[in-house]
């Protein structure tokens, strides 16, 4: 089974019951009662309630990062409270009707440890209050060594521009080993450009997709192969009906190794005569990536819009 990776780059593949049992055997009696028996510690007694330090709160059982100090607030309830998760995929929710109440229980996505409950009486911007038991968490202060079980996978990033970013983002996101694909703007001169500014064809930006990937599961060459299947690298000044320099074909390299590999791959394609016309794809060192507006992200997925981009996988 392929590992399940969160968008922030952590392995959240569910652990086997045997592995959870092995990890739970190392817990204190109170940690075991809370995490394995869905217990609740007394209010105002948890050791992390008044913790003001900068850092990350991880699962006491498996070490997965669950909440960040930057999202912590004083709810006055007597339990550590956060208005959002470290990563939504790291915390699962399920209906809890125990004690004659209907509540939403939250658990660690990797090991299933009981954490607490989430309520809809929190502060902006989420309006949520994740009410946690200190016994279900371990705190790692910023600057301190991070144990392997709490560290993200080693990831790499690549940038591709192939016309309208909706379709390119959609299909890169489906690649095996691709952790995230985000639409944005690159290689221009305007700081934090808007879509309207980029569409004016005066900022120099290209609609670009930032691809974060696990190099142990997919190679940069495989990403290059997919990219050249998704668009026409011979079209000058646009892609399909979308014309303007913002729709140009480009590969923005994160390092010298990517630069060499991209240039060599284009030479290989040219020599193979796979395309009847000259490849005009630009290959340049990456400048600042500016994420596009939220409504552009996952656009194909959210709207079901037709996309002319071919699935390269």
Coordinates of C-alpha atoms in Angstrom, one line a residue:
X1 CA 0.0 0.0 0.0
X2 CA 1.3 3.4 -0.9
X3 CA 1.9 5.8 2.0
X4 CA -0.6 8.5 2.7
X5 CA 1.1 11.9 2.7
X6 CA -0.5 15.1 4.0
X7 CA -0.1 18.4 2.0
X8 CA 2.4 19.6 4.6
X9 CA 4.6 16.6 3.9
X10 CA 4.0 14.2 6.7
X11 CA 3.3 10.5 6.5
X12 CA -0.2 10.0 7.9
X13 CA -0.6 6.4 6.8
X14 CA -2.8 4.7 9.5
X15 CA -0.7 2.6 11.8
X16 CA -1.6 -1.1 12.3
X17 CA -3.4 -2.1 15.5
X18 CA -0.3 -4.0 16.5
X19 CA 1.9 -0.9 16.1
X20 CA -0.5 1.2 18.1
X21 CA -0.6 -1.3 20.9
X22 CA 3.2 -1.3 21.0
X23 CA 3.4 2.5 21.2
X24 CA 0.5 2.7 23.8
X25 CA 2.4 0.3 26.1
X26 CA 5.0 3.1 26.6
X27 CA 2.4 5.6 27.9
X28 CA 1.7 6.7 31.5
X29 CA -1.6 5.4 33.0
X30 CA -3.2 8.8 32.5
X31 CA -2.0 9.1 28.9
X32 CA -3.3 5.6 28.2
X33 CA -6.7 6.3 29.8
X34 CA -7.2 9.5 27.7
X35 CA -5.8 8.4 24.3
X36 CA -6.9 4.7 24.3
X37 CA -10.1 4.8 26.4
X38 CA -11.4 8.2 25.3
X39 CA -10.9 9.6 28.8
X40 CA -11.1 13.3 29.8
X41 CA -8.7 14.9 32.2
X42 CA -10.0 17.3 34.9
X43 CA -10.2 21.0 33.8
X44 CA -7.4 23.4 34.7
X45 CA -5.1 20.5 35.6
X46 CA -3.3 19.7 32.3
X47 CA 0.4 20.6 32.1
X48 CA 0.0 22.2 28.7
X49 CA -2.9 24.5 29.5
X50 CA -0.8 27.6 30.3
X51 CA 2.1 26.8 28.1
X52 CA 3.0 30.0 26.2
X53 CA 6.1 28.8 24.5
X54 CA 6.6 28.7 20.7
X55 CA 6.4 25.3 19.2
X56 CA 4.4 22.4 18.0
X57 CA 2.0 20.0 19.8
X58 CA 2.4 16.4 18.6
X59 CA 0.5 13.2 19.4
X60 CA 1.8 11.7 22.6
X61 CA 1.4 8.2 21.0
X62 CA 2.9 8.4 17.5
X63 CA 4.4 11.9 17.4
X64 CA 2.4 13.3 14.5
X65 CA 2.2 17.2 14.6
X66 CA -1.4 18.1 15.5
X67 CA -1.5 21.7 16.6
X68 CA 0.7 24.8 16.6
X69 CA 1.3 27.3 19.3
X70 CA 0.4 30.1 16.8
X71 CA -3.2 28.8 16.8
X72 CA -3.6 28.4 20.6
X73 CA -5.9 30.7 22.5
X74 CA -7.3 31.0 26.1
X75 CA -10.8 29.7 25.9
X76 CA -11.4 29.9 29.7
X77 CA -12.6 26.3 29.6
X78 CA -9.7 24.7 31.5
X79 CA -8.4 22.7 28.5
X80 CA -5.8 23.7 25.9
X81 CA -7.7 25.2 23.0
X82 CA -6.8 25.8 19.3
X83 CA -8.8 27.5 16.5
X84 CA -7.4 25.2 13.8
X85 CA -5.3 22.1 13.2
X86 CA -1.6 22.0 12.2
X87 CA -2.9 20.3 9.1
X88 CA -6.5 19.4 8.6
X89 CA -5.5 15.9 7.4
X90 CA -3.7 15.2 10.7
X91 CA -6.8 15.2 12.8
X92 CA -9.9 13.2 12.0
X93 CA -13.5 13.8 13.3
X94 CA -16.3 11.5 14.2
X95 CA -19.7 11.8 15.9
X96 CA -19.7 11.2 19.6
X97 CA -23.1 10.6 21.4
X98 CA -21.7 9.4 24.7
X99 CA -23.1 10.9 28.0
X100 CA -26.3 11.8 26.2
X101 CA -24.7 14.5 24.2
X102 CA -24.0 14.9 20.5
X103 CA -20.5 16.1 20.0
X104 CA -17.6 15.9 17.5
X105 CA -14.7 13.8 18.7
X106 CA -11.2 14.5 17.3
X107 CA -8.6 11.8 16.9
X108 CA -5.0 11.5 15.6
X109 CA -5.3 10.6 11.9
X110 CA -2.2 8.3 12.1
X111 CA -2.8 6.3 15.3
X112 CA -6.4 7.0 16.2
X113 CA -5.5 8.4 19.7
X114 CA -8.4 10.2 21.3
X115 CA -7.5 13.9 21.6
X116 CA -10.7 15.7 22.7
X117 CA -13.6 17.4 20.9
X118 CA -14.1 20.3 18.5
X119 CA -16.9 22.9 19.0
X120 CA -18.2 25.8 16.9
X121 CA -17.7 28.5 19.5
X122 CA -14.1 29.5 18.7
X123 CA -12.6 32.7 17.5
X124 CA -12.1 33.9 13.8
X125 CA -11.0 33.0 11.3
X126 CA -12.4 29.4 11.7
X127 CA -14.9 29.9 14.5
X128 CA -13.8 26.5 15.9
X129 CA -12.5 25.5 19.3
X130 CA -10.4 22.3 19.4
X131 CA -10.6 21.4 23.0
X132 CA -7.7 19.1 23.9
X133 CA -6.5 17.0 26.7
X134 CA -2.9 17.8 27.7
X135 CA -2.3 14.1 28.3
X136 CA -2.9 13.4 24.6
X137 CA -0.2 15.8 23.5
X138 CA 3.6 16.3 23.7
X139 CA 5.1 19.7 23.2
X140 CA 8.2 20.3 21.1
X141 CA 9.6 23.8 21.6
X142 CA 10.8 25.7 18.6
X143 CA 14.5 25.3 18.1
X144 CA 14.6 21.9 19.9
X145 CA 15.5 18.7 18.1
X146 CA 12.6 17.1 16.3
X147 CA 12.4 13.3 16.6
X148 CA 12.0 11.4 13.4
X149 CA 8.4 10.5 14.0
X150 CA 7.5 14.2 14.2
X151 CA 9.5 15.3 11.2
X152 CA 8.1 15.8 7.7
X153 CA 9.3 13.7 4.8
X154 CA 12.2 15.1 2.8
X155 CA 10.4 16.8 -0.1
X156 CA 11.5 18.8 -3.2
X157 CA 9.7 21.5 -5.2
X158 CA 9.3 22.1 -8.9
X159 CA 7.6 24.9 -10.9
X160 CA 5.9 24.5 -14.3
X161 CA 4.0 27.0 -16.5
X162 CA 1.9 25.6 -19.3
X163 CA -0.9 28.0 -20.1
X164 CA -3.9 28.3 -17.8
X165 CA -2.9 26.9 -14.5
X166 CA -6.2 25.2 -13.7
X167 CA -5.7 22.1 -15.7
X168 CA -1.9 21.8 -15.1
X169 CA -2.5 22.0 -11.3
X170 CA -5.3 19.5 -11.5
X171 CA -3.3 16.8 -13.2
X172 CA 0.0 17.4 -11.4
X173 CA -2.0 16.9 -8.2
X174 CA -2.9 13.4 -9.3
X175 CA 0.7 12.3 -9.8
X176 CA 1.9 9.4 -7.6
X177 CA 4.3 10.9 -5.1
X178 CA 3.1 14.5 -5.7
X179 CA 2.1 15.9 -2.3
X180 CA 0.6 19.2 -3.4
X181 CA 0.0 21.3 -6.5
X182 CA -0.7 25.0 -6.1
X183 CA -1.6 27.6 -8.7
X184 CA 0.3 30.9 -8.7
X185 CA 2.4 33.5 -10.5
X186 CA 6.1 33.6 -11.2
X187 CA 8.9 35.3 -13.1
X188 CA 7.4 38.8 -13.1
X189 CA 8.3 42.1 -11.6
X190 CA 5.2 43.0 -9.5
X191 CA 5.2 42.0 -5.9
X192 CA 2.1 40.0 -4.8
X193 CA 0.3 40.4 -8.2
X194 CA -3.4 39.9 -8.5
X195 CA -5.0 37.8 -11.3
X196 CA -6.3 41.0 -12.9
X197 CA -2.8 42.5 -13.0
X198 CA -1.3 39.3 -14.4
X199 CA -4.0 39.1 -17.1
X200 CA -3.1 42.7 -18.2
X201 CA 0.1 41.1 -19.6
X202 CA 2.2 43.9 -18.1
X203 CA 3.7 42.3 -15.0
X204 CA 5.9 39.7 -16.7
X205 CA 4.4 36.9 -14.6
X206 CA 3.4 33.5 -16.0
X207 CA 0.6 31.4 -14.6
X208 CA 2.6 28.7 -12.8
X209 CA 2.0 25.6 -10.7
X210 CA 4.2 24.8 -7.7
X211 CA 4.6 21.1 -7.3
X212 CA 5.8 19.7 -4.0
X213 CA 6.8 16.0 -4.3
X214 CA 8.4 13.1 -2.6
X215 CA 11.7 12.3 -4.5
X216 CA 11.7 8.7 -3.2
X217 CA 8.4 8.1 -5.0
X218 CA 8.6 10.2 -8.1
X219 CA 11.5 11.7 -10.0
X220 CA 12.0 15.2 -11.4
X221 CA 12.3 13.5 -14.8
X222 CA 8.9 11.9 -14.4
X223 CA 7.5 15.3 -13.7
X224 CA 9.1 16.7 -16.8
X225 CA 7.6 13.8 -18.9
X226 CA 4.2 14.6 -17.5
X227 CA 4.5 18.3 -18.2
X228 CA 5.4 17.8 -21.8
X229 CA 2.3 15.6 -22.2
X230 CA 0.0 18.1 -20.7
X231 CA 0.6 21.1 -23.0
X232 CA 2.0 22.2 -26.4
X233 CA 5.6 23.3 -25.8
X234 CA 5.9 24.6 -29.4
X235 CA 3.2 27.3 -29.2
X236 CA 4.6 30.9 -29.0
X237 CA 2.9 33.5 -26.8
X238 CA 0.2 31.4 -25.2
X239 CA -1.4 28.0 -25.0
X240 CA -4.5 27.0 -27.0
X241 CA -7.0 29.9 -27.1
X242 CA -5.3 31.6 -24.2
X243 CA -2.9 34.2 -25.6
X244 CA -0.5 36.5 -23.8
X245 CA 2.9 36.1 -22.1
X246 CA 1.2 35.0 -18.9
X247 CA 0.3 31.8 -20.7
X248 CA 3.8 31.0 -21.9
X249 CA 5.5 27.6 -21.5
X250 CA 8.2 27.6 -18.9
X251 CA 10.1 25.5 -16.4
X252 CA 11.4 27.6 -13.4
X253 CA 14.2 25.6 -11.8
X254 CA 14.8 25.4 -8.1
X255 CA 18.5 24.5 -8.3
X256 CA 21.3 23.9 -10.8
X257 CA 20.5 20.1 -11.0
X258 CA 17.0 20.8 -12.2
X259 CA 18.3 23.4 -14.7
X260 CA 20.7 20.8 -16.2
X261 CA 18.0 18.1 -16.3
X262 CA 15.4 20.3 -17.8
X263 CA 17.7 21.5 -20.5
X264 CA 18.9 18.0 -21.3
X265 CA 15.4 16.7 -21.4
X266 CA 14.4 19.3 -24.0
X267 CA 17.5 18.5 -26.1
X268 CA 16.4 14.8 -25.9
X269 CA 12.9 15.7 -27.1
X270 CA 14.3 17.9 -29.9
X271 CA 16.6 15.1 -31.1
X272 CA 13.7 12.6 -31.0
X273 CA 11.6 14.9 -33.2
X274 CA 8.6 14.1 -31.1
X275 CA 7.3 17.6 -31.8
X276 CA 7.0 18.8 -35.4
X277 CA 8.0 22.4 -34.5
X278 CA 10.7 23.9 -32.3
X279 CA 10.2 23.7 -28.5
X280 CA 9.9 27.2 -27.1
X281 CA 9.7 26.3 -23.4
X282 CA 11.7 28.7 -21.3
X283 CA 14.0 27.3 -18.7
X284 CA 15.1 29.8 -16.0
X285 CA 16.1 29.9 -12.3
X286 CA 12.9 30.3 -10.3
X287 CA 12.1 33.7 -8.9
X288 CA 9.5 34.3 -6.1
X289 CA 6.3 32.2 -6.3
X290 CA 3.1 34.1 -5.4
X291 CA 0.1 31.8 -4.7
X292 CA -3.0 32.7 -6.8
X293 CA -6.3 33.7 -5.2
X294 CA -8.1 31.0 -3.3
X295 CA -10.8 30.6 -5.9
X296 CA -8.2 29.5 -8.4
X297 CA -7.0 26.6 -6.2
X298 CA -8.5 23.2 -7.1
X299 CA -10.7 25.0 -9.6
X300 CA -11.4 21.9 -11.8
X301 CA -12.2 19.8 -8.7
X302 CA -14.5 22.5 -7.3
X303 CA -16.3 23.5 -10.4
X304 CA -16.2 20.4 -12.6
X305 CA -15.1 22.6 -15.4
X306 CA -14.0 21.0 -18.7
X307 CA -10.3 20.9 -19.1
X308 CA -8.4 20.3 -22.4
X309 CA -5.3 19.2 -20.6
X310 CA -4.5 15.5 -21.0
X311 CA -4.0 13.2 -18.0
X312 CA -0.3 12.3 -18.2
X313 CA -0.4 9.5 -15.7

